[in-house]
C-alpha positions as protocol buffer text, in pm:
chain_id: "A"
residue {
  index: 1
  type: ALA
  ca { x: 1617 y: -423 z: 713 }
}
residue {
  index: 2
  type: LEU
  ca { x: 1723 y: -410 z: 352 }
}
residue {
  index: 3
  type: ASP
  ca { x: 1871 y: -715 z: 192 }
}
residue {
  index: 4
  type: ALA
  ca { x: 2191 y: -697 z: -16 }
}
residue {
  index: 5
  type: ASN
  ca { x: 2007 y: -654 z: -348 }
}
residue {
  index: 6
  type: GLU
  ca { x: 1796 y: -366 z: -211 }
}
residue {
  index: 7
  type: VAL
  ca { x: 2105 y: -188 z: -77 }
}
residue {
  index: 8
  type: LEU
  ca { x: 2279 y: -233 z: -412 }
}
residue {
  index: 9
  type: ALA
  ca { x: 1975 y: -101 z: -603 }
}
residue {
  index: 10
  type: LEU
  ca { x: 1963 y: 209 z: -383 }
}
residue {
  index: 11
  type: PHE
  ca { x: 2338 y: 264 z: -412 }
}
residue {
  index: 12
  type: GLN
  ca { x: 2322 y: 236 z: -791 }
}
residue {
  index: 13
  type: GLY
  ca { x: 2025 y: 475 z: -810 }
}
residue {
  index: 14
  type: GLY
  ca { x: 1782 y: 205 z: -914 }
}
residue {
  index: 15
  type: ASP
  ca { x: 1416 y: 188 z: -830 }
}
residue {
  index: 16
  type: LEU
  ca { x: 1265 y: -54 z: -586 }
}
residue {
  index: 17
  type: GLU
  ca { x: 926 y: -213 z: -581 }
}
residue {
  index: 18
  type: PRO
  ca { x: 745 y: -120 z: -260 }
}
residue {
  index: 19
  type: SER
  ca { x: 846 y: -349 z: 23 }
}
residue {
  index: 20
  type: ILE
  ca { x: 706 y: -334 z: 376 }
}
residue {
  index: 21
  type: THR
  ca { x: 994 y: -310 z: 622 }
}
residue {
  index: 22
  type: SER
  ca { x: 799 y: -304 z: 949 }
}
residue {
  index: 23
  type: ILE
  ca { x: 455 y: -300 z: 1105 }
}
residue {
  index: 24
  type: ALA
  ca { x: 421 y: -191 z: 1467 }
}
residue {
  index: 25
  type: ARG
  ca { x: 97 y: -202 z: 1662 }
}
residue {
  index: 26
  type: ASN
  ca { x: 37 y: 7 z: 1974 }
}
residue {
  index: 27
  type: GLU
  ca { x: -194 y: -60 z: 2269 }
}
residue {
  index: 28
  type: SER
  ca { x: -484 y: 137 z: 2121 }
}
residue {
  index: 29
  type: GLY
  ca { x: -478 y: -84 z: 1812 }
}
residue {
  index: 30
  type: SER
  ca { x: -322 y: 159 z: 1565 }
}
residue {
  index: 31
  type: ALA
  ca { x: -74 y: 3 z: 1326 }
}
residue {
  index: 32
  type: THR
  ca { x: 219 y: 195 z: 1176 }
}
residue {
  index: 33
  type: ILE
  ca { x: 336 y: 53 z: 844 }
}
residue {
  index: 34
  type: ARG
  ca { x: 678 y: 147 z: 702 }
}
residue {
  index: 35
  type: TRP
  ca { x: 803 y: 59 z: 356 }
}
residue {
  index: 36
  type: ILE
  ca { x: 1070 y: 137 z: 101 }
}
residue {
  index: 37
  type: GLY
  ca { x: 998 y: 219 z: -260 }
}
residue {
  index: 38
  type: LYS
  ca { x: 1069 y: 463 z: -538 }
}
residue {
  index: 39
  type: ASP
  ca { x: 1151 y: 820 z: -437 }
}
residue {
  index: 40
  type: GLY
  ca { x: 867 y: 1067 z: -489 }
}
residue {
  index: 41
  type: VAL
  ca { x: 620 y: 803 z: -608 }
}
residue {
  index: 42
  type: PRO
  ca { x: 275 y: 803 z: -443 }
}
residue {
  index: 43
  type: TYR
  ca { x: 156 y: 475 z: -293 }
}
residue {
  index: 44
  type: LEU
  ca { x: -177 y: 325 z: -188 }
}
residue {
  index: 45
  type: VAL
  ca { x: -211 y: 147 z: 145 }
}
residue {
  index: 46
  type: GLU
  ca { x: -466 y: -134 z: 154 }
}
residue {
  index: 47
  type: TYR
  ca { x: -570 y: -388 z: 415 }
}
residue {
  index: 48
  type: SER
  ca { x: -754 y: -718 z: 421 }
}
residue {
  index: 49
  type: LYS
  ca { x: -875 y: -943 z: 699 }
}
residue {
  index: 50
  type: THR
  ca { x: -881 y: -1256 z: 482 }
}
residue {
  index: 51
  type: LEU
  ca { x: -632 y: -1217 z: 190 }
}
residue {
  index: 52
  type: GLU
  ca { x: -913 y: -1299 z: -55 }
}
residue {
  index: 53
  type: ALA
  ca { x: -866 y: -1125 z: -390 }
}
residue {
  index: 54
  type: ASP
  ca { x: -1173 y: -902 z: -356 }
}
residue {
  index: 55
  type: SER
  ca { x: -1128 y: -827 z: 16 }
}
residue {
  index: 56
  type: TRP
  ca { x: -868 y: -547 z: -8 }
}
residue {
  index: 57
  type: ILE
  ca { x: -982 y: -208 z: 121 }
}
residue {
  index: 58
  type: GLU
  ca { x: -795 y: 113 z: 47 }
}
residue {
  index: 59
  type: VAL
  ca { x: -718 y: 308 z: 364 }
}
residue {
  index: 60
  type: ALA
  ca { x: -487 y: 576 z: 224 }
}
residue {
  index: 61
  type: ASP
  ca { x: -357 y: 708 z: -105 }
}
residue {
  index: 62
  type: SER
  ca { x: -96 y: 954 z: -230 }
}
residue {
  index: 63
  type: ILE
  ca { x: 147 y: 855 z: 47 }
}
residue {
  index: 64
  type: THR
  ca { x: 503 y: 946 z: -53 }
}
residue {
  index: 65
  type: THR
  ca { x: 672 y: 933 z: 289 }
}
residue {
  index: 66
  type: GLY
  ca { x: 702 y: 554 z: 323 }
}
residue {
  index: 67
  type: VAL
  ca { x: 509 y: 552 z: 651 }
}
residue {
  index: 68
  type: TYR
  ca { x: 140 y: 540 z: 738 }
}
residue {
  index: 69
  type: THR
  ca { x: -50 y: 490 z: 1064 }
}
residue {
  index: 70
  type: ASP
  ca { x: -377 y: 299 z: 1031 }
}
residue {
  index: 71
  type: ASN
  ca { x: -632 y: 367 z: 1305 }
}
residue {
  index: 72
  type: ASN
  ca { x: -885 y: 116 z: 1163 }
}
residue {
  index: 73
  type: PHE
  ca { x: -730 y: -186 z: 1335 }
}
residue {
  index: 74
  type: ALA
  ca { x: -953 y: -240 z: 1639 }
}
residue {
  index: 75
  type: PRO
  ca { x: -777 y: -348 z: 1960 }
}
residue {
  index: 76
  type: GLY
  ca { x: -979 y: -673 z: 1976 }
}
residue {
  index: 77
  type: GLU
  ca { x: -880 y: -791 z: 1628 }
}
residue {
  index: 78
  type: ASP
  ca { x: -604 y: -1048 z: 1619 }
}
residue {
  index: 79
  type: LYS
  ca { x: -486 y: -1015 z: 1259 }
}
residue {
  index: 80
  type: ILE
  ca { x: -493 y: -787 z: 960 }
}
residue {
  index: 81
  type: PHE
  ca { x: -291 y: -789 z: 638 }
}
residue {
  index: 82
  type: TYR
  ca { x: -146 y: -486 z: 460 }
}
residue {
  index: 83
  type: ARG
  ca { x: -12 y: -425 z: 113 }
}
residue {
  index: 84
  type: ILE
  ca { x: 144 y: -124 z: -54 }
}
residue {
  index: 85
  type: GLN
  ca { x: 88 y: -53 z: -421 }
}
residue {
  index: 86
  type: GLU
  ca { x: 220 y: 213 z: -652 }
}
residue {
  index: 87
  type: GLN
  ca { x: -56 y: 459 z: -725 }
}
residue {
  index: 88
  type: ASN
  ca { x: -141 y: 509 z: -1092 }
}
């Protein structure tokens, strides 16, 4: 859910930094990531298993819809971290 500042920024036509709003994992291990951000701006989706600075792996680019399903998350894995970045 959006907080009060995010709602105000959208209402006023302002831009938002990408912010993950939900991550849902299904039984097969796929994870669907949803985020809010700037309209029409392409984003990169990256994941890490450790959060170390050099451990981030790009899984998708040029995503403008605010939703991506990652099929790389194996059912036996117990954790994975995602981040969304504006694509340059």
